Amino acid sequence: MRKFLTVICVIISSSIYSQKTIPNVNLKTLDGKSVNIEDEVSKDKITVLSFWATWCVPCINELDIISEVYEDWQDETEVEIIAISIDDARTQKRVKPLINGKDWDYKILIDKNQELKRALNISVIPHVIILKGSEILYRHTGYAPGAENELYKKIKEFSK
């Protein structure tokens, strides 16, 4: 029984992080326009995908804190952050009003059918993915004050 559980855990763990590139998925802009995530990601610079939802307080706290230093991060590393809402049909109507009340300079996209979330095996938010081109370099889940510093270290490391 123990061997069986170990094998199951290994299979689940490997499948969670098996995706090495960003999948070809269409998302929506706040204006309802359909865009392909591959076209939105910079081909030669670092891009951070931050998966969040209107009901996720740690997600909003993380995006608020990063917003305060985002301009400095862009000046130093040319990073672009794309905040991708994974709100479901019931809560998607809250995205635009929440964004209007924030001073976020991020590109905001909506994963309306949660297709990208499923393709990347995202089960916990906040979930941050660092990309160079379409290659996934780093993933992080959860947020605690100070986690943005670790994220910035990774961005600097990968932008060299």
mmCIF file of C-alpha atoms in Angstrom:
data_model
loop_
_atom_site.group_PDB
_atom_site.id
_atom_site.type_symbol
_atom_site.label_atom_id
_atom_site.label_comp_id
_atom_site.label_asym_id
_atom_site.label_seq_id
_atom_site.Cartn_x
_atom_site.Cartn_y
_atom_site.Cartn_z
ATOM 1 C CA MET A 1 0.000 0.000 0.000
ATOM 2 C CA ARG A 2 2.824 2.399 0.879
ATOM 3 C CA LYS A 3 4.540 1.782 -2.481
ATOM 4 C CA PHE A 4 1.264 2.392 -4.284
ATOM 5 C CA LEU A 5 0.768 5.742 -2.528
ATOM 6 C CA THR A 6 4.373 6.740 -3.239
ATOM 7 C CA VAL A 7 3.949 5.980 -6.941
ATOM 8 C CA ILE A 8 0.689 7.966 -7.051
ATOM 9 C CA CYS A 9 2.374 10.944 -5.337
ATOM 10 C CA VAL A 10 5.285 10.868 -7.798
ATOM 11 C CA ILE A 11 2.925 10.719 -10.783
ATOM 12 C CA ILE A 12 0.822 13.606 -9.467
ATOM 13 C CA SER A 13 3.904 15.698 -8.642
ATOM 14 C CA SER A 14 5.490 15.159 -12.018
ATOM 15 C CA SER A 15 2.283 15.967 -13.880
ATOM 16 C CA ILE A 16 1.827 19.216 -11.951
ATOM 17 C CA TYR A 17 5.108 20.633 -13.164
ATOM 18 C CA SER A 18 5.412 18.771 -16.448
ATOM 19 C CA GLN A 19 4.279 21.711 -18.577
ATOM 20 C CA LYS A 20 7.488 23.362 -19.835
ATOM 21 C CA THR A 21 6.011 25.930 -22.208
ATOM 22 C CA ILE A 22 2.988 28.154 -22.201
ATOM 23 C CA PRO A 23 0.079 26.467 -23.995
ATOM 24 C CA ASN A 24 -1.730 27.960 -26.963
ATOM 25 C CA VAL A 25 -4.875 29.302 -25.243
ATOM 26 C CA ASN A 26 -7.151 32.275 -25.923
ATOM 27 C CA LEU A 27 -8.036 34.645 -23.097
ATOM 28 C CA LYS A 28 -10.232 37.756 -22.904
ATOM 29 C CA THR A 29 -9.218 41.350 -22.305
ATOM 30 C CA LEU A 30 -11.280 43.564 -20.011
ATOM 31 C CA ASP A 31 -13.020 44.836 -23.157
ATOM 32 C CA GLY A 32 -14.017 41.298 -24.145
ATOM 33 C CA LYS A 33 -11.513 41.016 -27.007
ATOM 34 C CA SER A 34 -10.051 37.543 -27.529
ATOM 35 C CA VAL A 35 -6.228 37.317 -27.404
ATOM 36 C CA ASN A 36 -3.844 34.391 -27.534
ATOM 37 C CA ILE A 37 -1.550 34.145 -24.524
ATOM 38 C CA GLU A 38 1.402 33.206 -26.759
ATOM 39 C CA ASP A 39 0.971 36.510 -28.604
ATOM 40 C CA GLU A 40 0.796 38.480 -25.349
ATOM 41 C CA VAL A 41 4.023 37.078 -23.906
ATOM 42 C CA SER A 42 7.272 38.861 -24.797
ATOM 43 C CA LYS A 43 9.445 36.717 -27.057
ATOM 44 C CA ASP A 44 12.810 37.784 -25.619
ATOM 45 C CA LYS A 45 12.098 39.347 -22.231
ATOM 46 C CA ILE A 46 10.904 38.036 -18.914
ATOM 47 C CA THR A 47 7.149 37.847 -18.475
ATOM 48 C CA VAL A 48 5.407 37.075 -15.205
ATOM 49 C CA LEU A 49 1.965 35.520 -15.278
ATOM 50 C CA SER A 50 0.137 36.117 -12.013
ATOM 51 C CA PHE A 51 -3.022 34.070 -11.617
ATOM 52 C CA TRP A 52 -5.533 35.683 -9.278
ATOM 53 C CA ALA A 53 -9.239 36.054 -8.519
ATOM 54 C CA THR A 54 -11.393 38.812 -7.061
ATOM 55 C CA TRP A 55 -12.205 36.687 -3.999
ATOM 56 C CA CYS A 56 -8.529 35.858 -3.284
ATOM 57 C CA VAL A 57 -7.220 38.345 -0.712
ATOM 58 C CA PRO A 58 -3.589 37.114 -0.827
ATOM 59 C CA CYS A 59 -3.669 37.469 -4.639
ATOM 60 C CA ILE A 60 -4.837 41.076 -4.440
ATOM 61 C CA ASN A 61 -2.363 41.859 -1.653
ATOM 62 C CA GLU A 62 0.484 40.468 -3.772
ATOM 63 C CA LEU A 63 -0.561 42.459 -6.859
ATOM 64 C CA ASP A 64 -0.976 45.626 -4.746
ATOM 65 C CA ILE A 65 2.533 45.278 -3.268
ATOM 66 C CA ILE A 66 4.141 44.520 -6.628
ATOM 67 C CA SER A 67 2.303 47.482 -8.133
ATOM 68 C CA GLU A 68 4.227 49.782 -5.776
ATOM 69 C CA VAL A 69 7.588 48.627 -7.185
ATOM 70 C CA TYR A 70 6.541 47.539 -10.674
ATOM 71 C CA GLU A 71 7.929 50.612 -12.424
ATOM 72 C CA ASP A 72 11.344 50.061 -10.791
ATOM 73 C CA TRP A 73 11.247 46.392 -11.771
ATOM 74 C CA GLN A 74 10.479 47.344 -15.375
ATOM 75 C CA ASP A 75 13.297 49.903 -15.455
ATOM 76 C CA GLU A 76 15.822 47.394 -14.136
ATOM 77 C CA THR A 77 14.741 44.175 -15.846
ATOM 78 C CA GLU A 78 12.174 45.135 -18.540
ATOM 79 C CA VAL A 79 9.837 42.562 -17.012
ATOM 80 C CA GLU A 80 6.190 42.578 -17.956
ATOM 81 C CA ILE A 81 3.531 41.292 -15.593
ATOM 82 C CA ILE A 82 0.262 39.910 -16.898
ATOM 83 C CA ALA A 83 -2.403 39.448 -14.224
ATOM 84 C CA ILE A 84 -4.755 36.675 -15.286
ATOM 85 C CA SER A 85 -8.082 36.458 -13.518
ATOM 86 C CA ILE A 86 -9.432 32.950 -13.082
ATOM 87 C CA ASP A 87 -12.777 34.109 -11.712
ATOM 88 C CA ASP A 88 -15.659 31.838 -12.596
ATOM 89 C CA ALA A 89 -18.900 32.908 -14.303
ATOM 90 C CA ARG A 90 -20.399 34.121 -10.998
ATOM 91 C CA THR A 91 -17.503 36.407 -10.048
ATOM 92 C CA GLN A 92 -16.166 37.560 -13.464
ATOM 93 C CA LYS A 93 -18.441 40.604 -13.325
ATOM 94 C CA ARG A 94 -16.408 41.831 -10.317
ATOM 95 C CA VAL A 95 -13.079 41.943 -12.203
ATOM 96 C CA LYS A 96 -13.503 45.229 -14.067
ATOM 97 C CA PRO A 97 -14.849 47.215 -11.062
ATOM 98 C CA LEU A 98 -12.003 45.896 -8.893
ATOM 99 C CA ILE A 99 -9.392 46.832 -11.509
ATOM 100 C CA ASN A 100 -10.907 50.301 -11.880
ATOM 101 C CA GLY A 101 -10.333 50.846 -8.155
ATOM 102 C CA LYS A 102 -6.698 49.771 -8.305
ATOM 103 C CA ASP A 103 -3.637 51.552 -9.601
ATOM 104 C CA TRP A 104 -2.313 48.479 -11.357
ATOM 105 C CA ASP A 105 -0.277 49.030 -14.518
ATOM 106 C CA TYR A 106 -0.402 45.359 -15.423
ATOM 107 C CA LYS A 107 -1.954 43.897 -18.505
ATOM 108 C CA ILE A 108 -5.147 42.248 -17.224
ATOM 109 C CA LEU A 109 -6.548 39.177 -18.938
ATOM 110 C CA ILE A 110 -9.451 36.928 -18.015
ATOM 111 C CA ASP A 111 -9.241 33.147 -18.279
ATOM 112 C CA LYS A 112 -12.988 32.994 -18.846
ATOM 113 C CA ASN A 113 -13.300 29.221 -19.182
ATOM 114 C CA GLN A 114 -10.258 28.518 -16.974
ATOM 115 C CA GLU A 115 -8.681 26.735 -19.935
ATOM 116 C CA LEU A 116 -5.197 28.156 -19.260
ATOM 117 C CA LYS A 117 -5.531 27.360 -15.561
ATOM 118 C CA ARG A 118 -6.329 23.734 -16.384
ATOM 119 C CA ALA A 119 -3.610 23.471 -19.055
ATOM 120 C CA LEU A 120 -0.998 24.640 -16.535
ATOM 121 C CA ASN A 121 -2.414 22.456 -13.721
ATOM 122 C CA ILE A 122 -2.999 25.432 -11.466
ATOM 123 C CA SER A 123 -4.937 24.370 -8.395
ATOM 124 C CA VAL A 124 -3.846 27.021 -5.872
ATOM 125 C CA ILE A 125 -3.747 30.799 -6.171
ATOM 126 C CA PRO A 126 -1.947 33.123 -6.034
ATOM 127 C CA HIS A 127 0.150 31.277 -8.594
ATOM 128 C CA VAL A 128 3.039 33.030 -10.319
ATOM 129 C CA ILE A 129 4.849 31.756 -13.397
ATOM 130 C CA ILE A 130 7.997 33.348 -14.798
ATOM 131 C CA LEU A 131 8.497 32.932 -18.553
ATOM 132 C CA LYS A 132 11.221 33.774 -21.011
ATOM 133 C CA GLY A 133 9.584 33.627 -24.390
ATOM 134 C CA SER A 134 7.115 30.802 -23.978
ATOM 135 C CA GLU A 135 9.412 28.700 -21.767
ATOM 136 C CA ILE A 136 8.356 28.299 -18.142
ATOM 137 C CA LEU A 137 11.343 29.004 -15.893
ATOM 138 C CA TYR A 138 9.834 29.216 -12.420
ATOM 139 C CA ARG A 139 6.593 28.696 -10.541
ATOM 140 C CA HIS A 140 5.513 29.862 -7.126
ATOM 141 C CA THR A 141 2.260 29.510 -5.214
ATOM 142 C CA GLY A 142 0.895 31.397 -2.240
ATOM 143 C CA TYR A 143 1.793 34.798 -0.910
ATOM 144 C CA ALA A 144 3.205 36.092 2.346
ATOM 145 C CA PRO A 145 4.584 39.596 2.917
ATOM 146 C CA GLY A 146 8.118 39.684 1.556
ATOM 147 C CA ALA A 147 7.492 37.024 -1.116
ATOM 148 C CA GLU A 148 7.680 39.780 -3.733
ATOM 149 C CA ASN A 149 11.383 40.177 -2.893
ATOM 150 C CA GLU A 150 12.033 36.521 -3.714
ATOM 151 C CA LEU A 151 10.058 36.927 -6.933
ATOM 152 C CA TYR A 152 12.158 39.936 -7.899
ATOM 153 C CA LYS A 153 15.378 38.000 -7.221
ATOM 154 C CA LYS A 154 14.181 35.315 -9.620
ATOM 155 C CA ILE A 155 13.220 37.897 -12.245
ATOM 156 C CA LYS A 156 16.682 39.481 -12.016
ATOM 157 C CA GLU A 157 18.343 36.057 -12.166
ATOM 158 C CA PHE A 158 16.465 35.069 -15.324
ATOM 159 C CA SER A 159 16.744 38.446 -17.051
ATOM 160 C CA LYS A 160 20.558 38.258 -17.256
#
